[in-house]
Coordinates of C-alpha atoms and ligand atoms in Angstrom, one line a residue:
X1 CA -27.0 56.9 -94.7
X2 CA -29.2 54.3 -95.8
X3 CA -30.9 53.0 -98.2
X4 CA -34.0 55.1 -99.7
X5 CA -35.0 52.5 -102.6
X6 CA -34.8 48.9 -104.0
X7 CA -35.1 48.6 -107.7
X8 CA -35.6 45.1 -109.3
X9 CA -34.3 43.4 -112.0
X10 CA -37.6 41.2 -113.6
X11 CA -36.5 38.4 -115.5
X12 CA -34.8 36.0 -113.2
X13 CA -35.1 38.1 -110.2
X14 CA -38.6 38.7 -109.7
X15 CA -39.6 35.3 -111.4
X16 CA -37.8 32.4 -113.2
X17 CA -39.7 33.8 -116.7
X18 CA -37.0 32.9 -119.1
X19 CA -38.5 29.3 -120.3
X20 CA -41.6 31.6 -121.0
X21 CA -40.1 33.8 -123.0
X22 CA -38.8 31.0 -124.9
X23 CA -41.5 29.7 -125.3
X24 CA -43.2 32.5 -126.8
X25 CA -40.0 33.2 -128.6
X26 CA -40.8 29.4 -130.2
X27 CA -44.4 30.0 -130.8
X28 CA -44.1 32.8 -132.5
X29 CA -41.5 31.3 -134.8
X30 CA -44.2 28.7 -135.9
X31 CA -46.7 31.6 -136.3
X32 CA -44.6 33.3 -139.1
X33 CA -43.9 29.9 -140.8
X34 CA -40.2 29.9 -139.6
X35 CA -38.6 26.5 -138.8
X36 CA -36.7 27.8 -136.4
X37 CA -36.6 26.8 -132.8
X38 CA -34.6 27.7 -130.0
X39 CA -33.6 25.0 -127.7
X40 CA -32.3 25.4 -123.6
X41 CA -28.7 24.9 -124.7
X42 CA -29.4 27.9 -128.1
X43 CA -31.3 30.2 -125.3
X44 CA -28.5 29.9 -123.0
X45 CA -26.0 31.6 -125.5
X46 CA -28.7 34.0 -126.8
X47 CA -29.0 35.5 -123.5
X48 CA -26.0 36.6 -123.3
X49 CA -27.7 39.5 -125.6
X50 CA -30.7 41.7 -123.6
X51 CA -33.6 42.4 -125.2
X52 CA -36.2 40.2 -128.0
X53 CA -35.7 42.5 -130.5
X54 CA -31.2 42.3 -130.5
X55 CA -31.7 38.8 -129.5
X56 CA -33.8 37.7 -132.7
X57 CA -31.0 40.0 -134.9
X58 CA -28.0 38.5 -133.4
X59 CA -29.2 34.8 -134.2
X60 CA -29.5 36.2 -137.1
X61 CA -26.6 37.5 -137.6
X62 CA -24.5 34.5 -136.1
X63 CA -26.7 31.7 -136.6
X64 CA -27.5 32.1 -140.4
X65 CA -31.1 30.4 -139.9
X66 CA -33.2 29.6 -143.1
X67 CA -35.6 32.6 -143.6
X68 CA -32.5 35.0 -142.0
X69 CA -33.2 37.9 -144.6
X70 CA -36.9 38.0 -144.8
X71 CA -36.9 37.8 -141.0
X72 CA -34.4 40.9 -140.9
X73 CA -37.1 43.5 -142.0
X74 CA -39.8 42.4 -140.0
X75 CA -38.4 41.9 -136.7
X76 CA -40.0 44.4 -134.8
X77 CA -43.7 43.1 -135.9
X78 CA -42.2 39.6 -135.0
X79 CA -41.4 40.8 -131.7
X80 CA -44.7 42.4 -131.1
X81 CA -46.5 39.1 -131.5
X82 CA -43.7 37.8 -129.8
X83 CA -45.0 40.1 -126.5
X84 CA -48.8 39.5 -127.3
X85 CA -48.1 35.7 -127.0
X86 CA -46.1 35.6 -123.6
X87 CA -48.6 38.1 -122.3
X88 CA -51.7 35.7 -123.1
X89 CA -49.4 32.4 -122.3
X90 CA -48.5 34.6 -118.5
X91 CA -52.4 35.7 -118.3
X92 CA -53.1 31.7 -118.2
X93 CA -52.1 32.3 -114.4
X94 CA -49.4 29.7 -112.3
X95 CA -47.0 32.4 -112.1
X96 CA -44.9 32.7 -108.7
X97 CA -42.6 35.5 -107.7
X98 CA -38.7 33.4 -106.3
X99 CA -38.4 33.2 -102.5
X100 CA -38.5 36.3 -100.5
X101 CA -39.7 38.6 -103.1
X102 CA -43.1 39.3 -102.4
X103 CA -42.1 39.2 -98.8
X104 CA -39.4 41.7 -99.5
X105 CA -41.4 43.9 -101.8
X106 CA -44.4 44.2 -98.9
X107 CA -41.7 44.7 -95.9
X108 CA -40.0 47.3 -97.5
X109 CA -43.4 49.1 -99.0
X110 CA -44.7 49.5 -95.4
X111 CA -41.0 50.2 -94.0
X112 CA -41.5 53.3 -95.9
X113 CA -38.6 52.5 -99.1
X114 CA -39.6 53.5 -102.1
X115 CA -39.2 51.1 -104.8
X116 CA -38.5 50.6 -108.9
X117 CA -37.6 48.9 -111.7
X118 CA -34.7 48.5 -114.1
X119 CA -35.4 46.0 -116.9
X120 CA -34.4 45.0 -120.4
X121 CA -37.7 43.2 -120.6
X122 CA -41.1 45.0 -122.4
X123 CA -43.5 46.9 -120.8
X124 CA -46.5 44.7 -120.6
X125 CA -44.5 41.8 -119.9
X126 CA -43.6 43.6 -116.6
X127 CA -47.0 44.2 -115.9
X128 CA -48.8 41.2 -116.7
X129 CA -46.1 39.2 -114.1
X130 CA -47.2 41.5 -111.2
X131 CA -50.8 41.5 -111.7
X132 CA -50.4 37.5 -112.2
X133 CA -47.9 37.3 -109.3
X134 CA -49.4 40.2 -106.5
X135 CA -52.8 40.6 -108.0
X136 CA -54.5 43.0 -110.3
X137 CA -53.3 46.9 -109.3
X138 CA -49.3 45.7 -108.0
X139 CA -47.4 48.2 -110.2
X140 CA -48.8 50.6 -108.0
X141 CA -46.2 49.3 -105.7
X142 CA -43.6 50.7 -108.2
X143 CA -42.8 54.5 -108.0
X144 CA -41.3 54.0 -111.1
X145 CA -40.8 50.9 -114.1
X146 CA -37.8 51.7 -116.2
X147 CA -38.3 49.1 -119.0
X148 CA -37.1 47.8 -122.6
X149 CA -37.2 50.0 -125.6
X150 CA -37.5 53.5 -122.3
X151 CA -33.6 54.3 -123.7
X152 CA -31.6 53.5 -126.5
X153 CA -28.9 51.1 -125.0
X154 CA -29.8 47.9 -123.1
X155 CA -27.6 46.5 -120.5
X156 CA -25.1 46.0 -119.7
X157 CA -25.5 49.7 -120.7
X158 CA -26.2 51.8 -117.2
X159 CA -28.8 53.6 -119.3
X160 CA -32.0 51.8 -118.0
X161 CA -30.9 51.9 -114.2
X162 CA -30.0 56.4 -115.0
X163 CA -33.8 56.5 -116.1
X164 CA -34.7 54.7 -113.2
X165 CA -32.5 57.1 -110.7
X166 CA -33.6 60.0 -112.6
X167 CA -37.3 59.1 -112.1
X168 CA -36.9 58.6 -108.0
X169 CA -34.6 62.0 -107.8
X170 CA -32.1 59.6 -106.2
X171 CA -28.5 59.6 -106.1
X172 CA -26.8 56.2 -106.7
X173 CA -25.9 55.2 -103.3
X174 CA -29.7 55.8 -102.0
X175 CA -30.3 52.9 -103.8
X176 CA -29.7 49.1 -103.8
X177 CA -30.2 46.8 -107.0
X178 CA -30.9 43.3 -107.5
X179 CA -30.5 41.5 -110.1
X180 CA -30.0 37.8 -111.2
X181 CA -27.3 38.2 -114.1
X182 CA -23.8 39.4 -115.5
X183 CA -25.3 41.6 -117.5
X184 CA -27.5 43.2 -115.1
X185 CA -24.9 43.7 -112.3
X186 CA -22.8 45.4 -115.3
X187 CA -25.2 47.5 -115.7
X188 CA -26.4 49.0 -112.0
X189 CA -22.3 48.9 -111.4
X190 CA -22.1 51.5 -114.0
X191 CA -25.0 53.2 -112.9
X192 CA -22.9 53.2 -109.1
X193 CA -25.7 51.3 -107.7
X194 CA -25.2 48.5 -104.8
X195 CA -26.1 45.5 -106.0
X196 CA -27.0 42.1 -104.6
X197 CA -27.3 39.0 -107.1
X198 CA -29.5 36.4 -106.4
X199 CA -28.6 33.3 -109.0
X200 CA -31.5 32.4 -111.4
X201 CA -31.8 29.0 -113.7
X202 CA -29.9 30.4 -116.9
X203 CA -27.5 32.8 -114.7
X204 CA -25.8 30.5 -111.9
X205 CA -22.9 29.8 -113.6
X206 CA -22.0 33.5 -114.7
X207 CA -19.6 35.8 -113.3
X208 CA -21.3 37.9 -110.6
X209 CA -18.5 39.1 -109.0
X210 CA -19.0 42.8 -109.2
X211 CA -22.6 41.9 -106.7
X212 CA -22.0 43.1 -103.3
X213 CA -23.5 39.3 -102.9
X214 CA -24.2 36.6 -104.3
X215 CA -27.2 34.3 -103.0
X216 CA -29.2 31.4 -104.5
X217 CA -32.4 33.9 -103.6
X218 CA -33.7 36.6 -101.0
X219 CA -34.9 33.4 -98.8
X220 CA -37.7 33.1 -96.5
X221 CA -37.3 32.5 -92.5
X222 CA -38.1 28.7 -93.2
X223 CA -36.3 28.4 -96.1
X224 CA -32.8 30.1 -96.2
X225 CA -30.9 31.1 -99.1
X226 CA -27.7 29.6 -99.3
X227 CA -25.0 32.4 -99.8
X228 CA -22.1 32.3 -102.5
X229 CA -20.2 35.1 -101.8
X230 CA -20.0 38.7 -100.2
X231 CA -22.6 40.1 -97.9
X232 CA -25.0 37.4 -96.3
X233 CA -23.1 34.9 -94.8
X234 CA -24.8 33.5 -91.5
X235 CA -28.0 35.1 -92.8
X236 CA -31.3 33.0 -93.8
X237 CA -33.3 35.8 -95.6
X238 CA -33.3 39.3 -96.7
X239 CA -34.9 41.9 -94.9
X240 CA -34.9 45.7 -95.1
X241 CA -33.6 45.7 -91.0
X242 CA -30.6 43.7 -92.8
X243 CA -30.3 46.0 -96.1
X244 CA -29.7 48.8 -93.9
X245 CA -27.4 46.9 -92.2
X246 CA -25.4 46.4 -95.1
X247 CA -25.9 50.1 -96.2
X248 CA -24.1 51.0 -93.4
X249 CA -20.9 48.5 -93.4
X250 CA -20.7 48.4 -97.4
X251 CA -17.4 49.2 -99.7
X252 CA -18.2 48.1 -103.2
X253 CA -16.4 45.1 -104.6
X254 CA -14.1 46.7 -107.5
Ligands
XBP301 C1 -34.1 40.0 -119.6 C2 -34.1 40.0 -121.0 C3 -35.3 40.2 -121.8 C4 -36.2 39.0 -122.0 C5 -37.1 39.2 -123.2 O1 -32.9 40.6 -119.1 O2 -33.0 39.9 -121.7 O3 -34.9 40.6 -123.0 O4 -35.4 37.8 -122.1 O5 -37.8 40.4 -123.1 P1 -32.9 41.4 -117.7 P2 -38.3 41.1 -124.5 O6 -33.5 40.4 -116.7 O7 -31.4 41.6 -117.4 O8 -33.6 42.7 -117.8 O9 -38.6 40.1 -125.5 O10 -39.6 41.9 -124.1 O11 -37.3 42.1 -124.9
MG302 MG1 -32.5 39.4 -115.2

């Protein structure tokens, strides 16, 4: 057996984009009049919730902001704007993929693996990073983008990474994951995907311990991650020679 596909995680796997999103989170806030703004130490909490849309309604909910109850009805049109603005602010170039995934994403393309994603994040967003990132066309690279408001539950639901399975006629262990968060990992788990974690700004400290491993990044030959835990150790960077590698010696952390 080994492994037919690699499906990615976006935020905080293909890119540190979360400061952007909060930024546009912020922006838009000042666009609808609301003196609100979300700080590093605010976002950090909020992320524990995927998706703009729930995250705006739990701060809502738990943060009792001025402007809470007008803000409740409108919150999809919010978010809308909220996606218009980081897709503008992202078009205004200086995006960068983390170490190792382009490198990853091109090795395994001509190696033949087919490859996806599973995201929380919208649609545009997803595409506006990889035309930024790879140059105008790159989702062509994807078989298949399972993203945001695709199925009902958000992770840590498994929902987004069945869609994605669904869409590559894969089974579950034809395919490794990897993500950069608790709530990601929950989810692929649950979908009974393989899944490596690679530690992102807002995510270091969480519990990944359900990864198969846990690195600071997929690393490049001159620049080697530093490994946390599980599979990697001794390693410098990920390649598809050692995915299938680990394909081939893996038992799932339980
Ligand atoms: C990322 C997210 C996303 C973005 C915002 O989670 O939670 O919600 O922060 O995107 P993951 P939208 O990396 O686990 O997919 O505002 O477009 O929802
Ligand atoms: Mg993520």
């Amino acid at each position: 057996m080994t492994f037919q596909a690699l499906i990615f995680d976006v935020d905080g796997t293909l890119a540190e984009t979360e400061e952007a999103h909060r930024r546009a989170f912020n922006e838009t806030f000042g666009d609808f009049g609301l003196d609100w703004h979300w700080s590093r130490a605010v976002y950090a909490d909020l992320l524990k919730i995927t998706g703009g849309k729930e995250r705006i309604r739990h701060f809502i909910d738990h943060y009792r902001p001025e402007d809470a109850e007008r803000v409740r009805d409108i919150v999809g049109q919010l978010h809308q704007e909220k996606t218009a603005r980081y897709v503008r602010n992202m078009g205004g170039g200086g995006v960068r993929l983390r170490p190792g995934v382009e490198r990853l994403i091109r090795e395994a393309a001509a190696a033949g693996m087919r490859l996806a994603i599973a995201t929380t994040t919208s649609l545009p967003n997803v595409k506006i990073l990889l035309d930024e990132a790879l140059g105008a066309g790159a989702t062509g690279l994807f078989e298949v983008i399972a993203a945001g408001d695709m199925v009902a539950a958000k992770k840590p639901a498994p929902d987004v990474y069945l869609l994605a399975l669904e869409r590559l006629g894969l089974p579950a262990d034809a395919c490794l994951a990897i993500e950069d968060s608790y709530n990601g990992v929950m989810s692929a788990r649950r979908a009974g995907i393989t899944t490596l974690a690679t530690t992102s700004d807002y995510t270091r400290l969480e519990d990944l311990r359900y990864a198969f491993g846990v690195l600071s990044d997929l690393g490049e030959p001159d620049a080697p991650f530093l490994h946390f835990s599980g599979v990697g150790a001794g390693e410098s960077h990920v390649t598809v020679d050692l995915i299938q590698r680990w394909c081939h010696g893996r038992a799932m952390p339980q």
